[in-house]
Structure formats: C-alpha cells, structure tokens
XYZ file of C-alpha atoms in Angstrom:
524
model
C 3.076 7.097 16.072
C 1.035 5.021 18.543
C 1.519 1.290 18.996
C -2.031 0.731 17.656
C -1.161 2.463 14.389
C 2.063 0.486 14.060
C 0.149 -2.722 14.681
C -2.411 -1.952 11.976
C 0.277 -1.020 9.454
C 1.979 -4.352 10.070
C -1.280 -6.201 9.499
C -2.185 -4.441 6.265
C 1.356 -4.756 4.924
C 1.443 -8.525 5.368
C -2.087 -9.651 4.490
C -4.020 -9.217 1.256
C -7.790 -8.855 1.296
C -9.291 -12.072 2.594
C -11.522 -13.758 0.005
C -14.928 -14.742 1.312
C -15.167 -18.401 2.256
C -18.285 -20.469 1.654
C -19.703 -23.392 3.524
C -18.971 -26.557 1.526
C -20.056 -30.152 1.752
C -16.463 -30.923 2.745
C -16.840 -28.607 5.767
C -19.958 -30.467 6.841
C -18.377 -33.869 6.177
C -15.386 -32.918 8.359
C -17.731 -31.708 11.081
C -19.754 -34.926 10.952
C -16.546 -36.970 11.271
C -15.537 -34.970 14.344
C -18.987 -35.448 15.878
C -18.475 -39.199 15.573
C -15.254 -38.791 17.592
C -16.921 -36.969 20.509
C -16.716 -40.057 22.809
C -12.960 -40.234 22.158
C -12.415 -36.523 22.913
C -14.565 -36.760 26.050
C -12.599 -39.797 27.170
C -9.366 -37.811 26.828
C -10.989 -35.001 28.845
C -11.937 -37.411 31.618
C -8.418 -38.841 31.652
C -6.982 -35.347 32.265
C -9.579 -34.779 34.976
C -8.821 -38.121 36.651
C -5.090 -37.312 36.728
C -5.816 -34.010 38.478
C -8.190 -35.699 40.935
C -5.457 -38.146 41.928
C -3.177 -35.229 42.815
C -5.946 -33.397 44.676
C -6.935 -36.447 46.713
C -3.351 -37.375 47.658
C -2.945 -36.116 51.222
C 0.826 -36.632 51.053
C 1.185 -34.239 48.125
C 2.461 -30.683 48.779
C -0.355 -28.244 49.486
C 0.510 -26.004 46.544
C 0.157 -28.946 44.123
C -3.221 -29.926 45.585
C -4.501 -26.341 45.383
C -3.233 -26.052 41.814
C -4.952 -29.352 40.896
C -8.262 -28.089 42.341
C -7.976 -24.832 40.360
C -7.192 -26.731 37.169
C -10.163 -29.040 37.776
C -12.395 -25.986 38.082
C -11.056 -24.720 34.744
C -11.391 -28.149 33.053
C -15.011 -28.478 34.158
C -16.018 -24.835 33.445
C -17.224 -25.345 29.844
C -17.713 -29.093 30.308
C -19.830 -29.695 33.433
C -20.235 -26.306 35.066
C -21.798 -27.634 38.298
C -18.651 -29.681 38.930
C -16.547 -26.625 38.153
C -18.176 -24.791 41.086
C -17.471 -27.730 43.374
C -13.751 -27.740 42.600
C -13.340 -23.972 42.777
C -14.873 -24.175 46.263
C -12.481 -27.002 47.166
C -9.585 -24.895 45.893
C -10.842 -21.982 47.996
C -11.095 -24.140 51.133
C -7.601 -25.570 50.644
C -6.176 -22.119 49.971
C -7.725 -20.790 53.194
C -6.471 -23.831 55.079
C -2.882 -23.369 53.939
C -2.901 -19.578 53.946
C -2.460 -19.064 50.199
C -4.209 -15.707 49.694
C -3.417 -15.530 45.973
C -5.021 -18.935 45.360
C -8.081 -17.844 47.381
C -8.620 -14.922 45.011
C -7.993 -17.068 41.931
C -10.595 -19.570 43.151
C -13.088 -16.755 43.807
C -12.548 -15.415 40.291
C -13.205 -18.857 38.812
C -16.240 -19.274 41.051
C -18.056 -16.092 39.968
C -17.152 -16.890 36.341
C -18.929 -20.260 36.588
C -21.902 -18.637 38.310
C -22.301 -16.639 35.091
C -22.318 -19.824 32.994
C -25.002 -21.264 35.270
C -27.100 -18.092 35.046
C -26.732 -16.981 38.694
C -25.980 -13.432 37.640
C -26.912 -11.644 40.880
C -24.603 -13.828 42.970
C -21.857 -13.576 40.363
C -21.966 -9.753 40.249
C -21.939 -9.601 44.058
C -18.805 -11.768 44.229
C -17.179 -9.748 41.417
C -17.848 -6.431 43.187
C -16.591 -7.780 46.494
C -13.332 -8.862 44.890
C -12.952 -5.539 43.143
C -13.441 -3.662 46.418
C -10.950 -5.869 48.265
C -8.404 -5.513 45.479
C -6.947 -8.068 43.066
C -3.169 -8.603 42.926
C -1.422 -7.619 39.709
C -0.633 -11.237 38.841
C -4.371 -12.063 38.704
C -5.695 -8.879 37.126
C -5.866 -10.328 33.629
C -7.830 -13.368 34.868
C -10.138 -11.117 36.888
C -10.850 -8.681 34.046
C -11.367 -11.469 31.527
C -13.774 -13.311 33.845
C -15.674 -10.065 34.517
C -15.860 -9.429 30.774
C -17.294 -12.916 30.218
C -19.870 -12.472 32.982
C -21.253 -9.268 31.471
C -21.183 -10.916 28.029
C -23.500 -13.639 29.384
C -25.720 -11.057 31.068
C -25.933 -9.010 27.856
C -26.926 -12.105 25.853
C -29.529 -13.062 28.454
C -31.269 -9.648 28.372
C -30.779 -8.424 24.788
C -34.220 -9.614 23.656
C -36.093 -8.668 26.825
C -34.622 -5.515 28.370
C -32.743 -3.202 26.031
C -31.691 -0.787 28.788
C -30.086 -3.475 30.939
C -28.514 -5.070 27.878
C -26.875 -1.755 26.942
C -25.499 -1.363 30.481
C -24.044 -4.872 30.414
C -22.565 -4.222 26.986
C -20.824 -1.131 28.351
C -19.481 -3.043 31.360
C -18.190 -5.768 29.057
C -16.310 -3.182 27.014
C -14.876 -1.459 30.103
C -13.304 -4.684 31.329
C -12.119 -5.554 27.836
C -10.328 -2.184 27.611
C -8.622 -2.893 30.932
C -7.395 -6.188 29.470
C -5.941 -4.354 26.463
C -3.969 -2.114 28.809
C -2.344 -5.184 30.361
C -1.395 -6.979 27.124
C 1.358 -6.449 24.590
C 0.002 -5.596 21.121
C 1.830 -8.609 19.651
C -0.035 -11.104 21.822
C -2.861 -13.084 20.135
C -5.365 -12.142 22.863
C -4.589 -8.465 22.360
C -5.287 -8.807 18.649
C -8.541 -10.672 19.342
C -9.818 -7.987 21.708
C -8.558 -5.158 19.529
C -10.590 -6.632 16.646
C -13.651 -6.264 18.892
C -12.758 -2.600 19.402
C -12.685 -2.122 15.634
C -16.056 -3.860 15.383
C -17.547 -1.522 18.018
C -16.458 1.431 15.870
C -18.138 -0.040 12.788
C -14.855 -1.041 11.143
C -16.042 -4.523 10.202
C -13.618 -5.193 7.337
C -10.584 -4.038 9.374
C -11.716 -6.159 12.310
C -12.061 -9.209 10.086
C -8.648 -8.533 8.556
C -7.003 -8.574 11.966
C -8.747 -11.825 12.918
C -8.036 -13.713 9.688
C -4.377 -12.703 9.920
C -4.297 -13.851 13.536
C -5.938 -17.203 12.784
C -3.605 -17.906 9.861
C -0.575 -17.397 12.119
C -1.724 -19.452 15.090
C -0.469 -23.048 15.348
C -3.011 -25.737 14.569
C -4.893 -26.790 17.686
C -4.532 -23.471 19.507
C -7.391 -22.909 21.966
C -8.092 -19.460 20.528
C -9.008 -20.736 17.055
C -12.589 -21.599 18.036
C -13.170 -18.116 19.501
C -11.563 -16.380 16.528
C -13.571 -18.383 13.976
C -16.762 -17.698 15.920
C -16.001 -13.969 15.978
C -15.284 -13.938 12.223
C -18.618 -15.697 11.685
C -20.373 -12.955 13.656
C -18.646 -10.272 11.571
C -19.672 -12.026 8.345
C -23.294 -12.145 9.481
C -23.137 -8.426 10.233
C -21.661 -7.838 6.756
C -24.468 -9.818 5.080
C -22.329 -12.839 4.119
C -24.138 -15.818 5.696
C -22.334 -18.488 3.633
C -18.924 -17.366 4.895
C -20.327 -17.071 8.415
C -21.551 -20.676 8.203
C -18.093 -21.829 7.063
C -16.421 -20.257 10.093
C -19.145 -21.609 12.385
C -18.225 -25.087 11.138
C -14.529 -24.402 11.819
C -15.318 -23.110 15.308
C -17.604 -26.078 16.049
C -14.867 -28.544 15.062
C -12.428 -26.935 17.500
C -15.102 -26.909 20.237
C -15.585 -30.638 19.684
C -11.846 -31.348 19.842
C -11.665 -29.464 23.154
C -14.821 -31.101 24.600
C -16.384 -27.639 24.945
C -20.059 -28.182 25.780
C -20.774 -24.492 26.476
C -20.692 -23.404 22.834
C -22.659 -21.442 20.234
C -21.210 -22.296 16.819
C -23.040 -25.569 16.208
C -26.472 -24.110 17.013
C -25.730 -21.056 14.829
C -24.756 -23.374 11.973
C -27.986 -25.334 12.506
C -29.981 -22.116 12.115
C -28.191 -21.371 8.820
C -28.826 -24.880 7.483
C -32.498 -24.572 8.414
C -32.725 -21.339 6.439
C -31.092 -22.974 3.398
C -33.382 -26.023 3.483
C -31.023 -28.667 4.921
C -33.585 -29.570 7.569
C -32.263 -33.008 8.497
C -28.765 -31.770 9.283
C -30.106 -28.653 11.025
C -32.225 -30.846 13.303
C -29.276 -33.151 14.014
C -26.997 -30.243 14.954
C -29.561 -28.380 17.095
C -30.285 -31.580 19.035
C -26.569 -32.067 19.708
C -26.326 -28.417 20.817
C -29.245 -28.911 23.214
C -27.667 -32.077 24.636
C -24.383 -30.211 25.155
C -26.103 -27.272 26.869
C -28.015 -29.611 29.186
C -24.877 -31.635 29.895
C -22.990 -28.467 30.833
C -26.018 -26.827 32.488
C -25.313 -23.675 30.449
C -28.554 -21.736 30.904
C -27.792 -18.984 28.393
C -27.135 -21.577 25.677
C -30.364 -23.368 26.591
C -32.246 -20.102 26.192
C -30.617 -19.406 22.813
C -31.433 -22.892 21.545
C -35.049 -22.616 22.738
C -35.567 -19.709 20.313
C -34.720 -21.816 17.251
C -35.542 -25.376 18.315
C -39.340 -25.218 17.761
C -38.987 -23.966 14.167
C -36.370 -26.552 13.234
C -38.219 -29.338 15.024
C -41.485 -28.489 13.239
C -39.770 -28.340 9.838
C -38.059 -31.678 10.510
C -41.360 -33.353 11.402
C -42.970 -31.962 8.255
C -40.112 -33.317 6.171
C -40.462 -36.771 7.739
C -44.217 -36.724 7.051
C -43.573 -35.791 3.429
C -41.052 -38.618 3.058
C -43.532 -41.086 4.524
C -46.229 -39.966 2.108
C -43.949 -40.431 -0.880
C -42.531 -43.735 0.304
C -45.211 -45.881 -1.350
C -44.750 -43.966 -4.586
C -41.014 -44.644 -4.396
C -41.672 -48.360 -3.943
C -43.946 -48.418 -6.989
C -41.367 -46.545 -9.075
C -38.606 -48.948 -8.036
C -40.800 -51.878 -8.976
C -41.562 -50.386 -12.393
C -37.857 -49.821 -12.986
C -37.114 -53.410 -12.081
C -39.832 -54.654 -14.471
C -38.434 -52.363 -17.158
C -35.048 -53.981 -16.669
C -36.555 -57.419 -17.260
C -38.308 -56.131 -20.388
C -35.010 -54.738 -21.641
C -33.422 -58.148 -21.198
C -36.340 -59.761 -23.034
C -35.862 -57.334 -25.930
C -32.207 -58.309 -26.178
C -33.191 -61.963 -26.012
C -35.567 -61.351 -28.898
C -32.878 -59.680 -31.002
C -30.328 -62.374 -30.220
C -32.860 -65.086 -31.077
C -33.424 -63.534 -34.514
C -29.661 -63.446 -35.055
C -29.343 -67.061 -33.991
C -32.046 -68.095 -36.490
C -30.225 -66.172 -39.236
C -27.055 -68.218 -38.555
C -28.787 -71.622 -38.427
C -27.079 -72.652 -41.654
C -23.775 -72.936 -39.793
C -22.642 -76.371 -38.664
C -22.839 -75.445 -34.944
C -25.922 -73.226 -35.179
C -28.128 -75.404 -32.982
C -25.500 -75.588 -30.248
C -24.913 -71.812 -30.341
C -28.641 -71.188 -30.126
C -28.987 -73.461 -27.087
C -25.996 -71.905 -25.312
C -27.177 -68.367 -26.014
C -30.733 -69.083 -24.851
C -29.337 -70.724 -21.736
C -27.289 -67.636 -20.893
C -30.145 -65.202 -21.156
C -32.905 -67.385 -19.776
C -30.651 -67.856 -16.756
C -30.138 -64.082 -16.599
C -33.887 -63.519 -16.822
C -34.457 -66.053 -14.062
C -31.892 -64.299 -11.882
C -33.547 -60.929 -12.510
C -36.963 -62.305 -11.639
C -35.659 -63.909 -8.463
C -33.869 -60.703 -7.411
C -36.999 -58.683 -8.141
C -39.042 -61.054 -6.006
C -36.404 -60.816 -3.239
C -36.439 -57.016 -3.515
C -40.244 -56.932 -3.206
C -40.065 -59.247 -0.157
C -37.521 -56.917 1.437
C -39.738 -53.887 0.763
C -42.807 -55.645 2.165
C -40.886 -56.775 5.273
C -39.564 -53.303 6.025
C -42.985 -51.668 5.471
C -44.571 -54.222 7.802
C -41.825 -53.648 10.414
C -42.171 -49.877 10.130
C -38.500 -49.533 9.132
C -39.199 -46.452 7.042
C -35.686 -44.963 7.317
C -34.077 -48.226 6.189
C -36.532 -48.466 3.298
C -35.815 -44.899 2.265
C -32.073 -45.642 2.220
C -32.784 -48.771 0.167
C -34.799 -46.863 -2.434
C -32.090 -44.203 -2.710
C -29.303 -46.759 -3.171
C -28.045 -47.515 -6.676
C -26.516 -50.809 -5.561
C -29.389 -52.923 -6.957
C -29.246 -51.307 -10.400
C -25.436 -51.452 -10.474
C -25.440 -55.185 -9.725
C -27.982 -55.847 -12.454
C -25.981 -53.803 -14.976
C -22.816 -55.733 -14.116
C -24.633 -59.066 -14.485
C -26.134 -57.971 -17.800
C -22.724 -56.935 -19.188
C -21.127 -60.253 -18.187
C -23.863 -62.358 -19.755
C -24.089 -60.200 -22.872
C -20.297 -60.359 -23.466
C -20.185 -64.105 -22.935
C -23.094 -64.817 -25.301
C -22.004 -62.357 -27.982
C -18.406 -63.631 -28.112
C -19.701 -67.176 -28.247
C -21.648 -66.288 -31.387
C -18.921 -64.056 -32.860
C -15.685 -65.465 -31.430
C -13.513 -63.423 -33.837
C -15.384 -60.151 -33.324
C -12.563 -58.357 -31.443
C -9.900 -59.255 -34.019
C -12.208 -58.465 -36.959
C -13.196 -55.148 -35.393
C -9.558 -54.152 -34.752
C -8.763 -54.976 -38.384
C -11.075 -52.105 -39.358
C -9.039 -49.619 -37.250
C -5.707 -47.996 -37.862
C -2.933 -50.179 -36.345
C -1.965 -47.695 -33.633
C -5.616 -47.172 -32.614
C -6.615 -50.790 -32.073
C -8.460 -51.655 -28.833
C -6.779 -53.903 -26.305
C -9.059 -56.209 -24.303
C -7.596 -56.566 -20.822
C -9.728 -59.524 -19.699
C -10.419 -62.569 -21.853
C -14.110 -63.036 -22.590
C -14.991 -59.426 -21.768
C -15.744 -56.494 -24.068
C -14.768 -52.892 -23.500
C -17.520 -50.266 -23.538
C -16.504 -49.218 -27.101
C -16.655 -52.829 -28.327
C -19.984 -53.367 -26.566
C -21.563 -50.384 -28.346
C -20.498 -51.701 -31.746
C -21.564 -55.213 -30.733
C -25.107 -53.823 -30.532
C -24.570 -52.269 -33.970
C -23.528 -55.704 -35.276
C -26.741 -57.101 -33.803
C -28.710 -54.594 -35.891
C -29.455 -52.094 -33.132
C -28.322 -48.813 -34.718
C -30.409 -46.355 -32.698
C -28.133 -44.664 -30.143
C -31.134 -44.039 -27.884
C -31.785 -47.783 -27.630
C -28.111 -48.574 -27.079
C -27.958 -45.933 -24.350
C -31.035 -47.450 -22.711
C -29.579 -50.969 -22.736
C -26.147 -49.929 -21.436
C -27.461 -47.362 -18.937
C -25.434 -44.526 -20.471
C -26.523 -41.127 -21.760
C -27.230 -40.723 -25.473
C -24.458 -38.113 -25.672
C -21.973 -40.642 -24.270
C -22.968 -43.211 -26.905
C -22.628 -40.624 -29.696
C -19.231 -39.602 -28.317
C -17.934 -43.190 -28.263
C -19.205 -43.902 -31.790
C -17.678 -40.760 -33.275
C -14.399 -41.289 -31.444
C -13.990 -44.861 -32.773
C -15.197 -43.917 -36.277
C -12.431 -41.305 -36.472
C -9.877 -44.085 -35.823
C -11.149 -46.267 -38.678
C -9.142 -47.057 -41.788
C -12.202 -46.325 -43.885
C -14.331 -43.860 -41.925
C -17.125 -43.557 -44.521
C -17.977 -47.270 -44.611
C -17.048 -48.095 -41.032
C -20.565 -48.777 -39.701
C -21.428 -51.008 -42.670
C -18.115 -52.868 -42.275
C -18.938 -53.582 -38.635
C -22.334 -55.013 -39.632
C -20.578 -57.505 -41.912
C -18.336 -58.969 -39.186
C -18.989 -62.711 -38.862
C -21.328 -62.751 -41.843
C -21.434 -66.087 -43.641
C -20.128 -65.744 -47.160
C -22.182 -67.555 -49.755
C-alpha cells in the first residue's frame, strides 16, 4: 500500500465530515478588531526588521551572521514592502560573493526572483529561475527553489488567466510540476506536504477529499502557525468551487485575520471577502475592506493584487456612492420622524398629566389633597419642561450638524436610542415618585392581594418594579394594555404577559383587577 493511501486512511479515520461554516457577525467583529490593531502589528514587524538591520550593519559581526540577517530581511520585506525585499536580497548576494559563501549566493538569487514575481517583473524572474536551474541548486536549497518557482508561476497564471488562456494553462502546468517536485522532497506527515497534496486532490476534482485534508490539518496546527492563513484561503477557494459562498467568506475572514497578525500586505482574502459582502448587500463594509486591500497592495507594490482589486473596486465604489446618496436623501425625513417622535413623547406625558390631574381632583376631600395636587403637578410640569428643553436642544444639535455638513454624525445620532432611553428613564423616575406620593401604601396593599410566597420585593425605596408600574396604571384607570404598552415603551404582548403572570399569583384571581382599582380608595 502506498504512503499516499496510508495517509488518506489516517485522515478519514480520525476526522468526521466537516460541517459547513457560515460567515457570522462575530467573524466580522473579530476582523474589525484586528484591523484596528494593524499599527501595533506593523510596529512589531518594524522592530524585528530593525533588529536584523543592526546585525547587518555591524561590521564587527561575523560574515555569516550579516549574510543571514540580509537574507532574513529579504524574507521579512517580501510580503510587506517588496521593493525593500529586493534591496536586501541584493545586499545578501553581494555579501555572499564577498565572503565566498556560494550557498548563500544561490539562496539570495532564489529570494530575488521570487520578489520579482511579486512586483510583476515576470520576464526577469523567469530568466533568473532558468539560469539557476541550469547552474544547479544544492540539495539543501531545493525545497526553497521549487517553492519559489511554484509561487512565480502562480502569479503568472493569475496575471494571464483573464487575458490569455493558452499562456495561463502553460503557467498552471509549470506551477504543478514544481509543486510535484516539492511533494517528492517532503515527508507525508509534514503540514506542507498535506497542504500541497490537498491541491493535487483538487486538481483531480476531489473537492470534498481536498477540503477534508485541509480542515484536519488546520485543526491540528498550533494557534498562530504561519500556514493557517494559506490553509484557510485554500479552503475558501474550495468552498467557492463547491457553491458554498457563506463558508468561503468565513474562511476568508479567518485567513484575513492571520494575514493582519503577520503584517502580510500581499494578500487576497480581505478583497475576496469584500466581494462577497458586496454581493450580499453589505456595501459599507465591502467598501471599507476593498479600500484597505488597495492600500495594502500599494504599500507592498504587489502588482497582481492591484490588478485583482481593480476588477472589483469600480463596482463596489459605485454601489457605496449610491448608498451614501440614498442616505443623504433620507436624512431630512429621518430628522422629521425623530422630531415627531419627540413631540409624541411630550403628548404622552401630557396625557398622563391629564389622568393624574383627574385622580387628584377625585381625592380632594382628603386633608392633604391640595398639597398632593401641588406636588404632583410640580413633578410632571418639571418633567414636561425638561422634555421640551431636551427637544429644543436636540433640534439645535440637528440644525448645527446639518449646517456643518456632518451628515455621518447626524446619521449616527438618528440611529441612536440613547435619547429615547434617557427620556424613558426620566419618565419612570418621575412617575414612580408622583404615584407613590399619592398612594404611599400601594406596594403593601398590592402585595396583600398576592399569595404570601409570591409577593413582590421592591429593591429600591421610592421605585416601582415593572409589574407594579403596570398595575399602577390600572389603579389610575388606564386598563387598555395598548395604552400601557405605549406609555411604558413595551410591546403589548409583554404587558399581557406581565398582567397574566401576576394575576395567577393572586389570592383571588377572579376579582384581582377590581381589587387593585380599590387600593387607596377613600372609604365613606
């Protein structure tokens, strides 16, 4: 039995079928958090680069250390700032020639033609590759050589696939030839072997088996492994081929996060994710991601990535501008609606004032009726004054932002629920205070109607719970659940649920509502 067969049997024996993932808001939230940390990751990248530069520029350091530092700088810059990568591979080459290190000369040449591919200088890159192949590459550098050659033809294939099918097919074949040479060098247990073998399965149309190998590989790699971004990106490609765009988008997000952590500017996952979000209608995020991808490609000078982005950027940019225009057109309508809602809130308060005034008149026969009436009116006239002042302040804010052209800020303001929440809180506080002033024994009298073990505990003196507040409205003569829901900003179903729940706890369920209406009633 061949080692390939043994490898596949081990995979299928240890992994169940991988359930399709879907892009979630949590995926996007995690990605957005990582994007905010890009300056930190880039700073760490520059710190590694600066440490290597110190070694390279130290004339008293051993030559092998300086050559190694130059090679590492070329590798650090390759997918970060590719122009700088070429500079340091050339420095490594010069130092290697100077000190007679033939192996380092070849390693620097391999890195150099690899970066030429990133920059789009394909003719020069192929010439250098062929020259190296003719001269011979030592066994210790064969893997690096084959992998760099594979990458070069991958770039060339991507560059020509939409313009010259014949050339693209040739480059595809070259890519596969070098990949097969890599497989001959690697042990089947190595992660890179499994990654490239999954590509072989894909080439033979075995999409599900290829994905199985990759998901098993990714689940067994330690967190932070450099291969995770490549594996996730490959899984995303397989999912797109299998007609599962939501899963593909999920793995694009995973790949993009790992690219960000590694300060990889020569990347594809974020722009692919932007294209998916555009197709699903999330235009704002799609535009944000495609712009970041374009900035990264320009920063790295990755010509292939620039070309790929240029295919999708006009569509996303146009859709984003249309969305902004639509938002601007509806902005005035939103302002009017917010104003109407604010006025409605004042009217609601006035209705409560009216009901409370009628109740106060009904209790004027009590010794302290006049004082209660004055206190109650003071509470709610003050509340009304506060609402009117806040409404005026809100309108001034809207007018100021419209005048200043701060449309985005205004849009955020209209979407925020903070204003309504503050008004609700203020209404509850004033209502509780006034109601308990009129019916100081309401809580005790209400609990007396409930079974002992079901009585409601008020945690804060002078405040009502939501259940007590609902029945306080009932005591005020407002029996319609629709009106109570409107005053308290709850759904009608919620009000019904609270009323039924408390009624079931009553000592006398059948007369419970009528008993509540009699609380505080003056006995003749």
